[in-house]
Amino acid sequence: MKIIIANSSPDPIYEQVGKQIKSQIISGDLDEGDALPSIRTLAKELQISVITTKRAYEELEKEGFIDTVGGKGCFVAMQNKEFLKEKKMKTVEEKLSEAVKDAKKLGVNMKDLKEMLSILYNEEE
Amino acid sequence: MENVIEIQNLRKNYDDFTLKDVSFSLPEGYVMGLIGPNGAGKTTIIKLIMNLIMKNGGGIKIFGKNHTEHEVEIKSRIGFVYDTPNYYEHLNLKQIKNIIAPFYSNWDEPVFVSLVDKFDLPLKKIIRKFSRGMVMKAAIAIALSHHADLIIMDEPTSGLDPVFRRELLDLLYELLQNEKKSILFSTHITSDLERIADYITLILDGKIIFSRSKDEIFENYAIVKGGNELLNEETKKYLKGIRTGEFGFESLTDNLSEVKKKFGPDIVIDRASLEDIMYYSNLRNNHA
């Protein structure tokens, strides 16, 4: 697991922690059933407060990414594969809409944009 | 969750200073930072908790018990670091330790030895020849050597270099791995607290300005900057302490979401540090 905190970021620290754990679950770097460090260990490692770490875990639990097993700690929850795919699709969608926005600003039309996309898509193959 | 410290309407009157009905509590397992400028009342609160001075009103409960009735039991569970530790100056650290250790049933000699070693403290040098930093380190070593459940430190990091301050934070994080341990410390070096503190209590002129979780504070407080034309009776309500200059104003808000609505897009919002919060809250043109 890798977590990097940016103090200069406007995002609250609990959100930064949550986001990074989430993206590692979505990408598969963290697997179902993997144990997460305890709240207090993570606080110590990241040099952040216990409350902040707790909140990050609580949010992840609410969203169904992790389970807390009393006395044993936190684990990556059983993931619904469809749900994960949907999440990933959503990030693709977000990035595309960003690209569309930029393209519109530059006056690139739909046809040219589609062409650009197909070139890029084929390059990746 | 149990509170290890519970303070209700605490009052202390001096000729030239009054601690005014101070209330706050610290839940078990967490860290609270007590911040405020010099003379705000931080040390007075800590001395009252430690029953070193008599209160004029209010109540203090430590570990859920009245702090004077159960003083001996309570103090044996507290690791205390006073801002100017006064040890017998002609004694060395080993002799000091031999005097203090018997007071604690949980005294752990190996822990003490390892801390002394870690802090590079000489055991045989008399205290008078210690630098301020060394005296502080000695006090911290003693406070951490009897498995205290509550660590109370008054300005433990003043006079200590940044390297040691980081080491101390590491030690405190180590301690906090046990969820039964709690820490209260006062400081005006707020950067130490930006990391480790769960709760922050700001005290100004004997009064509590706030006592809340650090995350909540950082979510609601921010530095606001903009042109002077934006300041009027209505907008000023949301600002705490304003610094105006020729080219614009700088201020602090504790209500970020309202400020965004009232001031519109022409302002710059910056993250407020605890130091900023302390500074602006203490400005004399405070409207709050």
Short mmCIF file of C-alpha atoms in Angstrom, two decimals:
data_model
loop_
_atom_site.label_atom_id
_atom_site.label_comp_id
_atom_site.label_asym_id
_atom_site.label_seq_id
_atom_site.Cartn_x
_atom_site.Cartn_y
_atom_site.Cartn_z
CA MET A 1 0.00 0.00 0.00
CA LYS A 2 1.22 3.45 -0.82
CA ILE A 3 -0.10 6.69 0.61
CA ILE A 4 1.41 10.12 0.08
CA ILE A 5 0.01 13.14 1.89
CA ALA A 6 0.35 16.57 0.35
CA ASN A 7 0.10 19.31 2.95
CA SER A 8 -0.22 21.86 0.19
CA SER A 9 -3.31 20.16 -1.22
CA PRO A 10 -6.64 21.87 -0.56
CA ASP A 11 -8.22 18.43 -0.04
CA PRO A 12 -8.58 17.48 3.60
CA ILE A 13 -6.12 14.82 4.73
CA TYR A 14 -8.77 12.19 5.51
CA GLU A 15 -9.97 12.56 1.93
CA GLN A 16 -6.45 12.19 0.53
CA VAL A 17 -5.95 9.00 2.53
CA GLY A 18 -9.36 7.62 1.56
CA LYS A 19 -8.94 8.42 -2.12
CA GLN A 20 -5.57 6.70 -2.35
CA ILE A 21 -6.73 3.54 -0.60
CA LYS A 22 -9.83 3.51 -2.79
CA SER A 23 -7.91 3.84 -6.01
CA GLN A 24 -5.63 0.99 -4.95
CA ILE A 25 -8.67 -1.18 -4.31
CA ILE A 26 -10.17 -0.26 -7.67
CA SER A 27 -6.91 -0.88 -9.50
CA GLY A 28 -6.55 -4.25 -7.80
CA ASP A 29 -3.31 -3.38 -5.99
CA LEU A 30 -5.24 -4.10 -2.82
CA ASP A 31 -7.14 -7.35 -2.95
CA GLU A 32 -10.28 -8.59 -1.26
CA GLY A 33 -9.48 -9.66 2.27
CA ASP A 34 -6.16 -7.79 2.44
CA ALA A 35 -5.56 -6.43 5.91
CA LEU A 36 -5.16 -2.68 6.22
CA PRO A 37 -2.85 -1.19 8.85
CA SER A 38 -4.60 -0.36 12.12
CA ILE A 39 -5.86 3.19 12.55
CA ARG A 40 -3.12 3.98 15.06
CA THR A 41 -0.33 2.45 13.00
CA LEU A 42 -1.39 4.40 9.95
CA ALA A 43 -1.62 7.63 11.97
CA LYS A 44 1.92 7.06 13.21
CA GLU A 45 3.30 6.16 9.81
CA LEU A 46 1.72 9.14 8.07
CA GLN A 47 2.26 11.44 11.10
CA ILE A 48 -1.34 12.53 11.09
CA SER A 49 -3.89 12.46 13.88
CA VAL A 50 -5.82 9.40 15.00
CA ILE A 51 -9.14 11.15 14.37
CA THR A 52 -8.17 11.92 10.78
CA THR A 53 -7.21 8.31 10.09
CA LYS A 54 -10.35 7.06 11.76
CA ARG A 55 -12.48 9.29 9.60
CA ALA A 56 -10.75 8.09 6.43
CA TYR A 57 -11.53 4.47 7.38
CA GLU A 58 -15.09 5.32 8.38
CA GLU A 59 -15.78 6.88 4.99
CA LEU A 60 -14.27 3.88 3.21
CA GLU A 61 -16.42 1.58 5.26
CA LYS A 62 -19.55 3.61 4.49
CA GLU A 63 -18.81 3.34 0.79
CA GLY A 64 -18.37 -0.40 1.12
CA PHE A 65 -14.67 -0.55 0.31
CA ILE A 66 -13.52 -1.93 3.63
CA ASP A 67 -14.91 -3.94 6.53
CA THR A 68 -14.05 -3.51 10.17
CA VAL A 69 -13.87 -6.74 12.09
CA GLY A 70 -14.07 -6.02 15.82
CA GLY A 71 -10.80 -6.83 17.54
CA LYS A 72 -9.08 -7.83 14.31
CA GLY A 73 -8.85 -4.66 12.32
CA CYS A 74 -9.85 -3.45 8.87
CA PHE A 75 -9.91 -5.48 5.68
CA VAL A 76 -10.59 -4.78 2.04
CA ALA A 77 -14.25 -5.75 1.55
CA MET A 78 -15.59 -8.26 -0.94
CA GLN A 79 -15.90 -6.15 -4.03
CA ASN A 80 -18.74 -6.28 -6.44
CA LYS A 81 -16.97 -6.61 -9.78
CA GLU A 82 -19.71 -4.81 -11.69
CA PHE A 83 -19.62 -2.00 -9.17
CA LEU A 84 -15.86 -1.65 -9.50
CA LYS A 85 -16.10 -1.59 -13.26
CA GLU A 86 -18.73 1.11 -13.05
CA LYS A 87 -16.42 3.13 -10.81
CA LYS A 88 -13.60 2.77 -13.28
CA MET A 89 -15.89 3.70 -16.17
CA LYS A 90 -16.83 6.80 -14.28
CA THR A 91 -13.25 7.98 -14.11
CA VAL A 92 -12.88 7.37 -17.85
CA GLU A 93 -16.01 9.41 -18.39
CA GLU A 94 -14.71 12.22 -16.23
CA LYS A 95 -11.43 12.39 -18.07
CA LEU A 96 -13.15 12.34 -21.43
CA SER A 97 -15.50 15.13 -20.50
CA GLU A 98 -12.51 17.15 -19.41
CA ALA A 99 -10.91 16.57 -22.80
CA VAL A 100 -14.15 17.55 -24.53
CA LYS A 101 -14.28 20.77 -22.53
CA ASP A 102 -10.73 21.67 -23.55
CA ALA A 103 -11.44 20.76 -27.16
CA LYS A 104 -14.51 23.00 -27.23
CA LYS A 105 -12.48 25.88 -25.84
CA LEU A 106 -10.07 25.46 -28.73
CA GLY A 107 -12.89 25.15 -31.25
CA VAL A 108 -12.11 21.55 -32.20
CA ASN A 109 -15.20 20.01 -33.81
CA MET A 110 -16.75 16.63 -33.12
CA LYS A 111 -15.36 15.00 -36.25
CA ASP A 112 -11.76 16.00 -35.54
CA LEU A 113 -12.14 14.99 -31.93
CA LYS A 114 -13.45 11.54 -32.86
CA GLU A 115 -10.56 11.15 -35.27
CA MET A 116 -8.10 12.10 -32.58
CA LEU A 117 -9.68 9.58 -30.25
CA SER A 118 -9.53 6.73 -32.76
CA ILE A 119 -5.87 7.46 -33.53
CA LEU A 120 -5.05 7.45 -29.83
CA TYR A 121 -7.11 4.31 -29.25
CA ASN A 122 -5.35 2.43 -32.01
CA GLU A 123 -1.93 3.60 -30.88
CA GLU A 124 -2.52 2.00 -27.51
CA GLU A 125 -3.29 -1.41 -29.03
CA MET B 1 -16.05 6.82 25.12
CA GLU B 2 -14.63 7.86 28.49
CA ASN B 3 -13.11 11.26 29.05
CA VAL B 4 -9.71 11.22 30.72
CA ILE B 5 -9.93 14.94 31.40
CA GLU B 6 -13.17 16.72 32.13
CA ILE B 7 -13.07 20.36 33.08
CA GLN B 8 -16.22 22.29 33.99
CA ASN B 9 -16.45 26.05 34.52
CA LEU B 10 -12.97 26.20 35.95
CA ARG B 11 -12.13 29.55 37.49
CA LYS B 12 -8.98 31.02 38.96
CA ASN B 13 -8.62 34.60 40.10
CA TYR B 14 -5.32 36.41 40.33
CA ASP B 15 -4.90 40.13 40.91
CA ASP B 16 -4.03 40.81 37.31
CA PHE B 17 -5.45 37.76 35.55
CA THR B 18 -8.59 35.65 35.66
CA LEU B 19 -9.18 32.26 34.17
CA LYS B 20 -12.82 32.58 33.18
CA ASP B 21 -15.10 29.54 33.40
CA VAL B 22 -13.00 27.20 31.33
CA SER B 23 -14.64 23.96 30.16
CA PHE B 24 -13.29 21.25 27.89
CA SER B 25 -12.78 17.51 27.84
CA LEU B 26 -10.35 15.06 26.33
CA PRO B 27 -11.59 11.58 25.37
CA GLU B 28 -9.38 8.60 26.13
CA GLY B 29 -6.91 7.66 23.42
CA TYR B 30 -6.51 11.09 21.88
CA VAL B 31 -4.18 14.07 21.82
CA MET B 32 -5.22 17.58 22.72
CA GLY B 33 -3.15 20.66 22.08
CA LEU B 34 -3.67 23.69 24.28
CA ILE B 35 -2.65 26.76 22.33
CA GLY B 36 -2.60 30.47 23.01
CA PRO B 37 -0.13 33.33 23.31
CA ASN B 38 2.09 33.76 26.37
CA GLY B 39 0.06 34.71 29.40
CA ALA B 40 -3.25 33.40 28.02
CA GLY B 41 -3.68 30.90 30.84
CA LYS B 42 -2.28 27.63 29.46
CA THR B 43 0.06 27.04 32.37
CA THR B 44 -2.62 28.06 34.88
CA ILE B 45 -4.96 25.40 33.50
CA ILE B 46 -2.25 22.75 33.65
CA LYS B 47 -1.25 23.71 37.19
CA LEU B 48 -4.91 23.49 38.23
CA ILE B 49 -5.22 20.04 36.68
CA MET B 50 -2.09 18.94 38.54
CA ASN B 51 -3.50 20.48 41.74
CA LEU B 52 -0.40 22.66 42.15
CA ILE B 53 -2.59 25.70 42.73
CA MET B 54 -6.09 26.01 44.20
CA LYS B 55 -9.04 26.75 41.98
CA ASN B 56 -11.66 29.39 42.81
CA GLY B 57 -14.50 27.56 41.13
CA GLY B 58 -15.57 24.78 38.83
CA GLY B 59 -14.61 21.14 38.70
CA ILE B 60 -11.86 18.92 37.35
CA LYS B 61 -12.19 15.20 36.83
CA ILE B 62 -9.25 13.07 35.74
CA PHE B 63 -9.88 9.44 34.76
CA GLY B 64 -13.48 10.16 35.82
CA LYS B 65 -12.44 11.00 39.38
CA ASN B 66 -12.30 14.19 41.40
CA HIS B 67 -8.75 15.41 41.03
CA THR B 68 -8.17 16.45 44.62
CA GLU B 69 -9.91 13.54 46.39
CA HIS B 70 -7.98 10.96 44.37
CA GLU B 71 -4.85 13.01 43.86
CA VAL B 72 -2.25 10.35 44.68
CA GLU B 73 -3.82 7.66 42.53
CA ILE B 74 -4.38 10.07 39.66
CA LYS B 75 -0.88 11.51 39.72
CA SER B 76 0.73 8.09 39.65
CA ARG B 77 -1.00 7.58 36.30
CA ILE B 78 0.12 10.93 34.87
CA GLY B 79 3.44 11.63 33.19
CA PHE B 80 4.02 15.31 33.78
CA VAL B 81 6.45 17.67 32.11
CA TYR B 82 6.51 21.15 33.57
CA ASP B 83 7.66 24.05 31.38
CA THR B 84 10.60 24.84 33.66
CA PRO B 85 11.43 21.62 35.46
CA ASN B 86 13.12 22.53 38.72
CA TYR B 87 15.27 19.68 39.83
CA TYR B 88 17.87 20.05 42.56
CA GLU B 89 20.62 21.65 40.57
CA HIS B 90 23.53 20.09 42.43
CA LEU B 91 22.30 16.56 41.78
CA ASN B 92 22.90 14.52 38.67
CA LEU B 93 20.22 12.79 36.62
CA LYS B 94 20.80 9.45 38.24
CA GLN B 95 20.29 10.91 41.71
CA ILE B 96 17.17 12.77 40.55
CA LYS B 97 15.82 9.55 39.12
CA ASN B 98 16.50 7.72 42.39
CA ILE B 99 14.41 10.32 44.21
CA ILE B 100 11.52 10.31 41.74
CA ALA B 101 11.26 6.64 40.76
CA PRO B 102 9.98 5.32 44.13
CA PHE B 103 6.90 7.55 43.83
CA TYR B 104 5.71 5.51 40.88
CA SER B 105 4.64 1.93 41.41
CA ASN B 106 4.93 1.36 37.67
CA TRP B 107 8.44 2.77 37.31
CA ASP B 108 10.19 0.95 34.45
CA GLU B 109 13.95 1.21 34.79
CA PRO B 110 14.81 -0.34 31.38
CA VAL B 111 12.51 2.16 29.65
CA PHE B 112 14.22 5.02 31.49
CA VAL B 113 17.69 3.72 30.61
CA SER B 114 16.78 3.38 26.95
CA LEU B 115 15.31 6.90 26.81
CA VAL B 116 18.36 8.41 28.50
CA ASP B 117 20.46 6.62 25.94
CA LYS B 118 18.23 7.72 23.07
CA PHE B 119 18.29 11.36 24.24
CA ASP B 120 22.08 11.27 24.78
CA LEU B 121 21.72 12.42 28.38
CA PRO B 122 24.64 12.14 30.79
CA LEU B 123 23.68 10.40 34.05
CA LYS B 124 26.58 11.71 36.09
CA LYS B 125 26.64 15.38 35.16
CA ILE B 126 24.98 17.75 37.63
CA ILE B 127 21.74 19.34 36.45
CA ARG B 128 23.12 22.87 36.78
CA LYS B 129 25.41 22.11 33.86
CA PHE B 130 22.53 20.88 31.68
CA SER B 131 21.32 23.12 28.83
CA ARG B 132 17.62 23.98 28.80
CA GLY B 133 17.07 21.42 26.07
CA MET B 134 18.77 18.72 28.15
CA VAL B 135 16.67 19.51 31.23
CA MET B 136 13.56 19.25 29.07
CA LYS B 137 14.71 15.94 27.65
CA ALA B 138 15.39 14.64 31.16
CA ALA B 139 11.90 15.66 32.26
CA ILE B 140 10.39 13.95 29.22
CA ALA B 141 12.41 10.78 29.86
CA ILE B 142 11.12 10.66 33.44
CA ALA B 143 7.53 11.35 32.38
CA LEU B 144 7.61 8.50 29.87
CA SER B 145 9.23 5.95 32.20
CA HIS B 146 6.34 4.89 34.40
CA HIS B 147 3.69 3.69 31.94
CA ALA B 148 1.51 6.73 32.53
CA ASP B 149 -1.96 6.64 31.00
CA LEU B 150 -2.07 10.38 30.58
CA ILE B 151 0.85 12.54 29.52
CA ILE B 152 0.54 16.23 30.39
CA MET B 153 3.23 18.54 29.10
CA ASP B 154 3.51 22.28 29.46
CA GLU B 155 5.49 23.76 26.59
CA PRO B 156 7.64 20.63 26.23
CA THR B 157 9.16 21.70 22.95
CA SER B 158 10.23 25.24 23.75
CA GLY B 159 14.01 25.33 23.84
CA LEU B 160 14.26 22.13 21.84
CA ASP B 161 15.63 21.98 18.33
CA PRO B 162 13.47 20.78 15.42
CA VAL B 163 15.31 17.47 15.23
CA PHE B 164 14.45 16.54 18.79
CA ARG B 165 10.90 17.87 18.42
CA ARG B 166 10.39 15.39 15.59
CA GLU B 167 11.85 12.61 17.73
CA LEU B 168 9.48 13.52 20.52
CA LEU B 169 6.54 13.33 18.11
CA ASP B 170 7.70 9.85 17.08
CA LEU B 171 7.80 8.80 20.72
CA LEU B 172 4.32 10.16 21.29
CA TYR B 173 3.01 8.33 18.23
CA GLU B 174 4.60 5.18 19.62
CA LEU B 175 2.78 5.74 22.91
CA LEU B 176 -0.52 6.28 21.11
CA GLN B 177 -0.37 2.81 19.58
CA ASN B 178 -1.99 1.87 22.87
CA GLU B 179 -5.51 3.24 22.65
CA LYS B 180 -5.72 3.73 26.41
CA LYS B 181 -3.07 6.46 26.39
CA SER B 182 -3.96 10.13 26.09
CA ILE B 183 -1.90 13.29 25.79
CA LEU B 184 -2.52 16.93 26.67
CA PHE B 185 0.12 19.41 25.78
CA SER B 186 0.37 23.14 25.66
CA THR B 187 2.60 24.90 23.22
CA HIS B 188 2.96 28.04 21.21
CA ILE B 189 4.98 26.15 18.62
CA THR B 190 1.85 25.09 16.83
CA SER B 191 3.53 23.21 13.99
CA ASP B 192 4.11 20.32 16.42
CA LEU B 193 0.37 20.04 16.84
CA GLU B 194 -0.66 20.37 13.21
CA ARG B 195 0.45 16.78 12.84
CA ILE B 196 -0.39 14.84 15.94
CA ALA B 197 -3.25 16.65 17.69
CA ASP B 198 -6.78 15.31 17.49
CA TYR B 199 -8.28 18.23 19.38
CA ILE B 200 -7.21 21.84 19.72
CA THR B 201 -8.22 24.16 22.53
CA LEU B 202 -7.46 27.82 21.92
CA ILE B 203 -7.28 30.05 24.94
CA LEU B 204 -6.98 33.82 24.85
CA ASP B 205 -6.85 36.10 27.86
CA GLY B 206 -8.16 33.43 30.24
CA LYS B 207 -11.09 32.44 28.04
CA ILE B 208 -11.62 29.42 25.81
CA ILE B 209 -12.15 30.55 22.23
CA PHE B 210 -12.80 27.03 21.01
CA SER B 211 -12.14 23.41 21.89
CA ARG B 212 -12.85 21.12 18.97
CA SER B 213 -11.37 18.53 16.64
CA LYS B 214 -8.51 19.76 14.50
CA ASP B 215 -10.12 18.47 11.31
CA GLU B 216 -13.27 20.45 12.05
CA ILE B 217 -11.18 23.57 12.64
CA PHE B 218 -9.33 23.23 9.36
CA GLU B 219 -12.60 22.66 7.51
CA ASN B 220 -14.17 25.86 8.79
CA TYR B 221 -11.29 28.26 9.27
CA ALA B 222 -9.44 29.87 6.39
CA ILE B 223 -7.41 32.92 5.53
CA VAL B 224 -9.36 35.37 3.39
CA LYS B 225 -7.62 37.98 1.25
CA GLY B 226 -9.09 40.59 -1.03
CA GLY B 227 -9.48 44.24 -1.96
CA ASN B 228 -10.44 46.69 0.78
CA GLU B 229 -13.63 47.62 -1.11
CA LEU B 230 -15.07 44.23 -0.13
CA LEU B 231 -15.08 45.14 3.54
CA ASN B 232 -18.35 46.47 4.94
CA GLU B 233 -20.46 46.01 8.05
CA GLU B 234 -22.14 42.94 6.58
CA THR B 235 -19.04 41.14 5.35
CA LYS B 236 -16.97 42.00 8.42
CA LYS B 237 -19.32 39.85 10.52
CA TYR B 238 -17.67 36.77 9.08
CA LEU B 239 -14.12 37.86 9.76
CA LYS B 240 -12.09 37.48 12.91
CA GLY B 241 -9.35 40.04 13.13
CA ILE B 242 -8.61 42.06 10.02
CA ARG B 243 -5.28 43.34 8.79
CA THR B 244 -5.80 46.05 6.26
CA GLY B 245 -3.06 47.48 4.13
CA GLU B 246 -2.75 49.81 1.21
CA PHE B 247 -3.24 47.01 -1.28
CA GLY B 248 -5.92 44.95 0.37
CA PHE B 249 -6.93 43.11 3.50
CA GLU B 250 -6.04 39.81 5.07
CA SER B 251 -8.23 38.14 7.63
CA LEU B 252 -9.44 34.93 9.17
CA THR B 253 -12.87 33.36 8.99
CA ASP B 254 -14.38 30.52 10.97
CA ASN B 255 -17.20 30.16 8.49
CA LEU B 256 -15.62 29.39 5.16
CA SER B 257 -18.80 28.37 3.35
CA GLU B 258 -20.62 31.63 4.21
CA VAL B 259 -17.59 33.71 3.28
CA LYS B 260 -17.54 32.14 -0.17
CA LYS B 261 -21.19 33.15 -0.62
CA LYS B 262 -20.93 36.67 0.81
CA PHE B 263 -17.67 37.79 -0.74
CA GLY B 264 -18.14 36.34 -4.19
CA PRO B 265 -15.34 35.23 -6.47
CA ASP B 266 -12.99 38.16 -5.97
CA ILE B 267 -11.26 36.83 -2.88
CA VAL B 268 -8.37 34.51 -2.34
CA ILE B 269 -8.86 31.70 0.17
CA ASP B 270 -5.81 30.17 1.80
CA ARG B 271 -5.46 27.36 4.28
CA ALA B 272 -5.17 28.76 7.81
CA SER B 273 -2.47 27.29 10.03
CA LEU B 274 -2.99 27.07 13.78
CA GLU B 275 -0.55 29.95 14.06
CA ASP B 276 -2.73 32.05 11.73
CA ILE B 277 -5.79 31.17 13.77
CA MET B 278 -4.04 32.13 16.99
CA TYR B 279 -2.73 35.38 15.51
CA TYR B 280 -5.94 36.67 13.96
CA SER B 281 -8.11 35.60 16.89
CA ASN B 282 -5.86 37.69 19.10
CA LEU B 283 -5.95 40.86 16.97
CA ARG B 284 -7.41 43.82 18.80
CA ASN B 285 -9.84 44.86 16.09
CA ASN B 286 -11.66 41.60 16.64
CA HIS B 287 -15.39 41.90 16.06
CA ALA B 288 -16.32 38.49 17.36
#
